[in-house]
Amino acid sequence: MIAVTSPPSLPPPHQPPNKHENVHQYVNAQIRQLSPERFGRLSMGKTSVRQDSAQPADPNLKPIRRAATAAPGRLAANGIPEIEHDEIGATTGGDSRRPKPGALARSNTDVGLKRPTLPDEPAPTEDNWELRHGYDEQYNSLEYLGQLRAKFWMYYNDKRHETSGKPRNANPSQNTSEWRMRDRLKTVSAALTICLNIGVDPPDVVKTNPTAKLECWIDPTAAIGTNNKTMEQIGKKLQEQYEGLSIRVRYKQYLDPSVEETKKFCTSLRRNAKDERILFHYNGHGVPLPTPSGEIWVFNRNYTQYIPVSLYDLQMWLGAPSLFVFDCSNAGNIIANFDRFVAKHEEENAEARKNDPNVQLQTYGDNIQLAACGKLESLPTNPDLPADLFTCCLTTPIDISLRFFLLENPLPCDLSLKDVTRIPGRLAERRSPLGELNWIFTAITDTIAWNLLPRATFKKLFRQDLMVAALFRNFLLSERIMRANGCHPMSVPSLPETQNHPLWQAWDLTIEMVLSQLPAMIVAEEGGPPYEYRHSDFFTEQLTAFEVYLSQGAPNQEAPSQLPIVLQVLLSQVHRLRALILLSRFLDMGAWAVNLALTIGIFPYVLKLLQSAAFELKPVMIFIWARILAVDGGCQADLIKDNGYQYFLNMLNPNAQLPVPNANEHRAMSAFIVAMFCRGFSQGQTVCLSPELIDICIGHLQVPDDEDSDNPLLRQWSCLCISMLWENFPEAKWVGIRCQAHQRLCEKALDRIPEVRAAALHALTTFLGIPDMTAQVVHYEESVASTIMIMTNDGNSMVRRELLVFFSTFVKRYRNKFLVAAFEQLAKEKEYLMQSDANGNPNPQHGSLSRRPSRRNSQDSKTTSVSKDSVQSTMWMHLLILSIDPHPEVGQDAKVVVDYIHEKLLESPLGARAQPLMDEIVRLSKLAGATKSQPSSRQPSAAPTARRTPVSGSPAPPVLPKNESYLSMGMRRTASMAAALKHLTFGGAEQSTPPAVSTTPHQRVAGGPIRSRVPPEWSKPPDVHDPTPKPTTYVKAKAPKPRDFSKRDPTSAPSIPLKSGFFDWSIEVLHFIEFKADHIPKDHDLTNLQYYREPQMRPVDSEEPGSDDYNQKLWRRGRNEKVLSSTQPLKGVAGTSKWDVPMGFFNNGTQPTKMYFHQFENHLAIADDRDSIWYIFPSPNSLFFAFLLQDHPVEGIYALAGSLIFVMHSIWDWEKSTRLSRFSNANPPGSRINEARFINEDDQALLLTGSSDGIVRIFRNYESESTVELVSAFRALTNLVDSTKNAGLVLDWQQGQGRLLVTGDVKVIRVWSAAKEIYEVEIPTRSSSPLTSLTADAVAGAVVIAGYGDGAVRVFDQRIRAQMAMVRVWRKQNQWITNVHMQRGGLRELVSGCRNGEVKLWDLRWKDEIKTIKAVDGGAGGGGVTMRGLSVHEHAPVFAA
């Protein structure tokens, strides 16, 4: 049962504050509202947030002066006082020459409500009292607080923690659209069929007078009687117009053909074209209209009759694929009947295939048709327009557009229809007026089609065939012009209406701009004053529109309408740089943007630009290619063409100059491109192989002395570049050996960036496998394997998984040696179990596996160890340890390797001897478990061992030999490794959690005193004699798994080597890259340029204003500020108010052992005494203390800022006792949770737990039982020392520094870096007594204070060398230290309490305590009440015991 008391409140003026017997006021001084914690609290993510509260809220707040009685401490470089060193081992801490501080008085610098001065209370003095330990001057310095705020980070929220190092898509090719034209066709032949029969009008055509006459811009009537070759001129002109569209097509003119000639040339075209496309252009202005059944007309040989040609026959002659253009009235009849005859041909083909499956048949399905008008429509007869208006639209769009503009322009104009033909320039010259018009027209029509057509249709019509693309671009213009003249052009496939698209207005404006300058250009052409043509602003305006689109963030991944225009701009040197920068920003939006750009046709342009020597284009070209290869790695063959890969090899060179300040970021991109170029592409590996490339990559692996210039991304991709270069390429591996690349990669085993360590492992994995296994090769590979075994202790699961990939590859390569090592390990395991006592504990005379002497007498051993001290034997032991790794994915991968070896062992010649060993080990393990005696006393904080009564007089543990490896330290507490692994090695089942560690055979003397002058009971944990809990019905909760964790199928056979997904995951990694150049104009500035598959140029969602994540962060920031400001006045009255008004009760179901409160959220985390189950409850909405009934220990985190989440929350939230979630910590049997912390409390908090087996786990979404996830899990302590006075695991979390201090039943304090995920240093504890409590300065983090089981309190300074880090020791208490804690707010009080109830206040600068309080009556000699718990408020002068 748990009860929660009410918070203190401001007492009314008429009522004096009450004192409570269990809550001690030890400082009667008001705390300043401006605290360093508030400065550094609200930084969001990895960016510093400017605070508006940098100045005190109270304008009357006086600056704090140093008290005259304070002992000044020396200030270090970072503003933290240096502590004077005591003589190590001194037993007295007093100094009679140093004056003791006087009585503390309440400061008058309150910013909260003032309580009235009582009659019997002395008036407050004018002195302002400093913070403890000399922190006053520094922690109230705005400059120093600003430095702390700038370094406030969030931890364990990187992408590697969200994904566990697994790629989002195991097959990246699935994200790639089919942008390449695998079935690309081209039009190879064209039949230009013109049926005019000049001088003779067809019988069913009535012409107006005047009427349209021009055919291919030639008037056939004007040439009658003077030129008999008019038809030839028209045919030649039509061919010239088509050649303007595509000059590579073989054109053939058929003027007024007969039906026999039509059949002959059609069949000949198909025979020559084979499977390529044929163009059939039909001009039927001189023959009757198409019939309702779709027949077209030609002539007989003598031109005396019109002969119909059926569509059925025409299709049979031409076949497919074909492109038909019908320029005649009633052309819709042809379109309406065309598919009907195609279906008839297909039926005949199907029938023929039934008769003969091997028959060769002509296809008829792939046909494209363009028609000038509908079924009952006649062509326009406007005399100002040509008679073949549809043909002119398709072949001469610029000329007809100019004429159409003049005819439709309602404003008066001095230009005639003849003048528009005098626009200077050529269509191919984009800088000339005529060429610019053609350039803009292409961009506009492409853009209209892109915006209105389905992607598949656009790709087929506008990107598959140059002739088809040109005709359909011009067909969009024909729709506009023909519809304005009463005709409705038709096409198959049909297109949506495009004549009203807004871009046609831009086209009209462009024409108007050119025509407005035409008179001046004509005058200059005729010899007048020269005129400089003013180019159109069309492309500049469209790039601006594209930039506006990019600034809006592409909502719903909507394709930009200007993308085809941007593509056209790349052809211009004037706008190329800006277009490339904007294009790179678009590509940065994700794989969908890259696929769109590739679909629109960007690839040929950027491939061609690799030949450009333009200096300013290099950074953006590197970025664009990185984005393309990140999405589609199949462009390797294209980079070989014209040596395009050299572009990036040159940029990888450190001597290459780039017009950006952060050149290393672009070298990292170049390394990525080269790695992708070599990945699985033997030709790429061959052309890139050179000692210079490997030397360059090795050079980039060096970490610069200046951390600001450090570029982890460059180191990561340099490793991966080497990896891809020598993967399955022995020649490259030998070049790497000569360059000592494998040795340099091994040095990255302790790199400060986890991704770099994983990348180095990836490269070393691919290094294995040189075909010729000579002694030299074996030496190289074994030296690499022995060097990186230290990485089994890495704190990052992604690195350990990559290490297992290396191990599995190594095991596969040296399988026979591993079979021997595994067999010998089984033999040792059997011997070890047979030498265990009746309780399943090893016989002390024989020792554990790790304590077993390195040399064995040959008389005591029947066999000689073959694999002893070999790399394979050591790696096998590491694999056994990793198979019980706390991270499920690491443990599962290691089990695959272990199972594989055991399976092959049973299949090998050793299998006949191995099977009896396995059976005997299982039998002995079950026997030991069945006969194990139950412990008679409760040791809740002990290590995960089989509890047993210590044997008096047992020898002390021997001193560890200096040559003892990490393996022995990791195995030291493992009594039976095979017994712990039998469920996975022999059966593959995973139904129970294996014990991770157990005690060593040697034990300390029971109750052996650390110091002879104190009773042995004083140095034992307060709960050492607690009774064992009675067995009750208990439902085990589910243990959280990492995100996207997939459990291995136990029925599947194990297979190695394991597959690594690190390379694909690295492509998805987020990394910010600035891209600036001084000579690039401001509008070309591109900041935060990144690459890979996810958006990088714009901020992540959590930092993008307006996003949901950003709004939530903003709300949490305001909430936190409100909590801090609203609870500041409570500091002054917290020490004098009662805490005994009950607010709510709830039943936890099991006995709680640990309780932890979130500082801002309404979360209370509780650990019980069974299977480490966690309950998360909503906490009350104000400042509170919680205590456990029935005299159970109290261990909590009490923040005066409290658990406020909403002001409107009431006590009913607590009285409902709503349980949010419940989950297991996945502890092995016999272990339990010792510590827990909330980290990242200022944003989205994570829950960190520490267990007595040395394991640290971190959980995300802990408040939701359905979505809780394991973020990280690692073995923080690997060399736990057995003791009868176990403290288990003791830790302290430093949010400001990102450090996790871990200690306990060890001889060191291990300092883990959350950012690096490796331990940085091990500080010797300088005592044989276990550490029982740990605290540190929460703001600066330099000073660490530790409490010991013998009552000593030691101070360590992390800025000093580890061996000399202990700077002070206090021995004023002589019993087990229950807790030692330094406030992170308030006056930074340092409080320690021991089991006899004695609580002392300390100042780091003093050798004596400041004050001693008897919180609990422990009685003389410790015979009274035992103080089992001590919790110090972080801000207020209050503690609970």
Coordinates of N, CA and C in Angstrom, one line a residue, residues 428 430-431 438-440 442-443 539 564-577 579-580 601 604-606 608-609:
A428 N 17.8 26.3 -82.8 CA 18.8 25.5 -82.0 C 19.7 26.5 -81.2
R430 N 19.7 28.9 -78.3 CA 18.8 29.3 -77.2 C 19.0 30.7 -76.8
R431 N 20.1 31.3 -77.1 CA 20.3 32.7 -76.7 C 19.8 33.7 -77.8
N438 N 11.6 28.9 -78.8 CA 11.5 27.5 -78.9 C 11.8 26.8 -77.5
W439 N 12.8 27.3 -76.8 CA 13.2 26.8 -75.5 C 12.1 26.9 -74.5
I440 N 11.5 28.1 -74.5 CA 10.4 28.3 -73.5 C 9.2 27.5 -73.8
T442 N 9.2 24.6 -75.3 CA 9.4 23.2 -74.9 C 9.2 23.1 -73.4
A443 N 9.7 24.0 -72.6 CA 9.5 24.0 -71.1 C 8.0 24.1 -70.7
F539 N 12.2 32.1 -67.2 CA 12.9 31.1 -66.3 C 13.2 31.7 -65.0
P564 N 9.7 20.4 -64.6 CA 10.2 20.3 -66.0 C 10.9 21.6 -66.4
I565 N 10.5 22.7 -65.9 CA 11.1 24.0 -66.3 C 12.5 24.0 -65.7
V566 N 12.7 23.6 -64.4 CA 14.0 23.5 -63.8 C 14.9 22.7 -64.6
L567 N 14.4 21.6 -65.2 CA 15.2 20.7 -66.0 C 15.7 21.4 -67.2
Q568 N 14.8 22.2 -67.8 CA 15.2 23.0 -69.0 C 16.2 24.1 -68.7
V569 N 16.2 24.6 -67.5 CA 17.1 25.7 -67.1 C 18.5 25.2 -67.0
L570 N 18.6 23.9 -66.7 CA 20.0 23.3 -66.6 C 20.8 23.5 -67.9
L571 N 20.1 23.7 -69.0 CA 20.8 23.9 -70.3 C 21.4 25.2 -70.4
S572 N 21.1 26.1 -69.5 CA 21.6 27.5 -69.6 C 22.6 27.7 -68.5
Q573 N 23.8 28.3 -68.9 CA 24.8 28.6 -68.0 C 24.5 29.8 -67.1
V574 N 23.6 30.6 -67.5 CA 23.2 31.8 -66.8 C 22.5 31.4 -65.5
H575 N 21.5 30.5 -65.6 CA 20.7 30.1 -64.5 C 21.1 28.7 -63.9
R576 N 22.1 28.1 -64.4 CA 22.4 26.7 -64.0 C 22.7 26.6 -62.5
L577 N 23.5 27.4 -62.0 CA 23.9 27.3 -60.6 C 22.7 27.4 -59.7
A579 N 19.6 26.9 -60.5 CA 18.7 25.8 -60.7 C 19.2 24.5 -60.0
L580 N 20.5 24.3 -60.1 CA 21.0 23.1 -59.4 C 20.8 23.2 -57.9
G601 N 13.5 13.2 -66.1 CA 14.6 13.1 -67.0 C 15.8 13.9 -66.6
P604 N 20.3 12.3 -67.5 CA 21.2 12.7 -68.5 C 21.9 14.0 -68.3
Y605 N 21.2 15.0 -67.8 CA 21.7 16.3 -67.6 C 22.8 16.3 -66.5
V606 N 22.6 15.7 -65.3 CA 23.6 15.7 -64.3 C 24.8 14.8 -64.7
K608 N 25.9 14.5 -67.7 CA 26.7 15.4 -68.6 C 27.5 16.4 -67.9
L609 N 26.9 16.9 -66.8 CA 27.6 18.0 -66.1 C 28.8 17.5 -65.3

